[in-house]
Amino acid sequence: MDSTGNPVPTYTNQDIRELARIFTGMTFNPQPNPGFPHQEEEHDEMIEGVEGFLHVPDHYVNRPMYFFEDEHDRKSKQLLTYTDLNGNHVTGQIPARQSIEEDLNAAIDNLFHHPNVGPFIAYRLIQRLVTSNPSPDYISRVSDVFHDNGKGVRGDMRAVVRAILLDPEARDTGATFRTQEEYGKLREPYVRYLHLARALKLQTDSGRYRPEGWDIRNISGQQPMASPSVFNFYQPDYGPAGTIRDRKLVAPEFQIATASSIVGMMNHLLYATSEDALLEFDRELPGFGSEEARIDREHFLGLSERPQALIDHLDLILTRGALSDSTRRNIQSALNEAEGERAEPQEILTLAIYLFANSPDFVVLK
Amino acid sequence: MEELSRRKFLGQISCAGISATPVISTLLNLGMTNSVAAAGPSADDYKALVCIFLSGGNDSFNMLVPNSNSEYRDYSETRSNLAIPRSELLKLDGSASSRQFGLHPGMPELSSLFQQGNAAFVANVGTLIEPTTLQDFERQSVRLPQGLFSHSDQIMHWQTGIPDAPSATGWAGRVSDLLHAVNDNDKVSMNVSLAGTNMFQTGRQTFSYEISPELGGSVTPVIHEDEVGLVGRIARTNVKNMMDATYQNLFQQAYADSVNQAVDAGREFADALEPVRIRTEFSHSQLSEALQLVARTIAARESLGMKRQTFFVLMDGYDHHDELLESHSEMMQVLSRALSEFDRAMQELQVHDQVTTFTSSDFARTLTSNGRGSDHAWGGNQIVMGGAVRGGLIYGEYPELAVGSKLDTGRGRLIPTLSTDQYFAELARWFGIDDSDLGEIFPNLDRFHNLGSGAPVGFMKA
């Protein structure tokens, strides 16, 4: 920021244009993924079709791009000019007549060494993994590790993630951070869903599963690699109206916690926990058909006769042992009521999981 | 605007003394001073924009066809086996133009709407960053929209109104960031989608509320239904208790509040629509059913406390690489019928002047045939409909369709002669966006239109 506190731009439109020239001559990889008959068919059609490369099926995005050197802009390019954190002056000049791969590597290096990258990545990753509003010191500690993992290596992501997760601001279970009302983050629907899938020990007849996620996509708009733009499903500076926005805090994930997605998730969870169809499959996958992944009920049923033990166990695997007293009382009273109505152990288990999955204790990470 | 906020963001976190202060939207500030939020609309003030997205790329040069002798000859020669016989075209009389046009034979209802002055066409509109000639295109001396001829990119640009950069917001979203404060409802969004979440209605502060004909409207909690089983019935009370509890943590409290609001919104929406009866009959196509639900929602506007609403409706299947004539013909019929049903419903509800329906589509299609169909192109023709539309006219410049015309980039992929910015700005302006805010919503508009000089195209009444 400048002396008056206004953000200083780090790149211009001209920089974007120059960077775009690096990518000339690259295009998607038209090879179908092996074992996907639908994609092979689409591939054959595409090769036959006059549209050729204008038609880009979605699934090609997960394969490395093809390079067409003839189509590459081989003139010199001017990328970002700056002084890096080691005091080296970076000219950003990319010489002419380089191959696409040489240009690409040079461009990645140019961006990678920019002093903005460490804080940028630290802030985004902390927001995703720990808390929406990290302290400046926390960001600074993590971006220091991005710059130097302790052995002089910049960009060691293993070290960065370790620094994020082992930071006092992430680990301290005492009064310092976790009891602060501004600490924590809303977890996004897909992450919550996968947490349930893993914690509830999904079982399939084949012993394998490949979540397609269509139901979740329809409800929450989220599916892996299906973000509507390069800006992710929500914006990092979004804060919902009310206390959070009033205090100039952010809670990005609230942007997709819309009225329709919240109720949609509540309904889907009821279906998923009662019918056991917690995840569906990619039906394209040969030999899998429409197999469903079920909660391993045997694993939990024994606990259903002891509601207290069931709650303790679900607290451990779903709410990190941090279930609030009021939520515990609510779930306890629900299970008592179910017992009073002579509910089956299956129903008690479903009820307990459903209430946990909807509780603010599960939905919010803090 | 996008550039600005991206720079702001990057600048912000590059700073050592970082704080988590969110970027305050300039749009919101502007909105408080300029657009209708400041003055507040009068009690009977209601306006809705209904976007029908013809997904896949409508072959709109077979929807609106030139019909003078020489122009039809060009059309027929260029389109070869895709050309519609001249005798089958529905003549568009009174188009107040020296040129003659014909409509796709499957659209008699739209033809009537046009003759009655309730519908108009906007010709050869498409994504542009700056005015572009064929020479500019060939020399690449102007900036061109990213991902020309690609579905995903062009669909995105038609929804964001920003074809030169990725955008995190859509143009209706940015419009609603400015206008949502006029609505007396903080639970149900003014942006109602019948096609799931979409970029069009995503703003910085606003999002879409999704409804569907399959659900009969809004999403309501299954646990609130009478016939739900034991688990659902017990969960109903206890979910409510959890959401009514007080949480010290702001995120937990905000989530609990959001759940209560979402549940209320679903119920409020369902309750508002429940008593609505519309006499106008709708067909059973997906499009007609979606528009029927839009009509019912508009009918419930007062109980919902809405003065401004946008609707997003999708009609899929326009990617006619083959079987163009048959399949496209059926879809034109479905579209025409649905439009006229919706128009009648708006008359019945007495909001005909207050609801404007418009089409969008990825692109038009190549004028030349690939043998069985047509491929991805660029500029195309769109429909606008409603009592506030100066109907019975064709706006913009309907292009010459001869191969090798001054707009032909090859195979009849025509350079648009009107930018989507001009098209959308005309709609946004009618909707209540102040001239001084248009540039914020459509950052490239000033390259095509002198901001403040009045209507960008002229198809909307005052």
JSON list of N, CA and C in Angstrom, two decimals, chain B residues 18 72 107 130 159 216 251 298-299 317:
[
{"chain": "B", "resi": 18, "resn": "ILE", "atom": "N", "xyz": [-0.88, -6.05, 6.59]},
{"chain": "B", "resi": 18, "resn": "ILE", "atom": "CA", "xyz": [-2.17, -6.44, 6.00]},
{"chain": "B", "resi": 18, "resn": "ILE", "atom": "C", "xyz": [-3.28, -6.44, 7.03]},
{"chain": "B", "resi": 72, "resn": "TYR", "atom": "N", "xyz": [-32.53, -12.04, -50.12]},
{"chain": "B", "resi": 72, "resn": "TYR", "atom": "CA", "xyz": [-32.88, -13.44, -49.94]},
{"chain": "B", "resi": 72, "resn": "TYR", "atom": "C", "xyz": [-31.98, -14.32, -50.80]},
{"chain": "B", "resi": 107, "resn": "MET", "atom": "N", "xyz": [-42.61, -19.77, -36.13]},
{"chain": "B", "resi": 107, "resn": "MET", "atom": "CA", "xyz": [-42.82, -18.75, -35.09]},
{"chain": "B", "resi": 107, "resn": "MET", "atom": "C", "xyz": [-43.99, -17.82, -35.38]},
{"chain": "B", "resi": 130, "resn": "GLU", "atom": "N", "xyz": [-13.97, -3.51, -28.41]},
{"chain": "B", "resi": 130, "resn": "GLU", "atom": "CA", "xyz": [-14.00, -2.19, -29.03]},
{"chain": "B", "resi": 130, "resn": "GLU", "atom": "C", "xyz": [-14.52, -2.36, -30.44]},
{"chain": "B", "resi": 159, "resn": "GLN", "atom": "N", "xyz": [-22.89, -13.46, -20.14]},
{"chain": "B", "resi": 159, "resn": "GLN", "atom": "CA", "xyz": [-23.45, -13.30, -18.80]},
{"chain": "B", "resi": 159, "resn": "GLN", "atom": "C", "xyz": [-22.72, -12.24, -17.98]},
{"chain": "B", "resi": 216, "resn": "GLY", "atom": "N", "xyz": [-42.03, -27.22, -7.94]},
{"chain": "B", "resi": 216, "resn": "GLY", "atom": "CA", "xyz": [-43.22, -26.39, -7.80]},
{"chain": "B", "resi": 216, "resn": "GLY", "atom": "C", "xyz": [-42.88, -25.00, -7.29]},
{"chain": "B", "resi": 251, "resn": "PHE", "atom": "N", "xyz": [-19.13, -16.72, 13.01]},
{"chain": "B", "resi": 251, "resn": "PHE", "atom": "CA", "xyz": [-19.42, -17.56, 11.85]},
{"chain": "B", "resi": 251, "resn": "PHE", "atom": "C", "xyz": [-20.56, -18.52, 12.16]},
{"chain": "B", "resi": 298, "resn": "ILE", "atom": "N", "xyz": [-43.86, -13.39, -10.48]},
{"chain": "B", "resi": 298, "resn": "ILE", "atom": "CA", "xyz": [-44.15, -11.97, -10.70]},
{"chain": "B", "resi": 298, "resn": "ILE", "atom": "C", "xyz": [-45.52, -11.62, -10.10]},
{"chain": "B", "resi": 299, "resn": "ALA", "atom": "N", "xyz": [-46.45, -12.56, -10.24]},
{"chain": "B", "resi": 299, "resn": "ALA", "atom": "CA", "xyz": [-47.79, -12.32, -9.68]},
{"chain": "B", "resi": 299, "resn": "ALA", "atom": "C", "xyz": [-47.72, -12.15, -8.16]},
{"chain": "B", "resi": 317, "resn": "GLY", "atom": "N", "xyz": [-29.87, -26.78, -26.01]},
{"chain": "B", "resi": 317, "resn": "GLY", "atom": "CA", "xyz": [-29.96, -27.67, -27.17]},
{"chain": "B", "resi": 317, "resn": "GLY", "atom": "C", "xyz": [-29.79, -26.99, -28.52]}
]
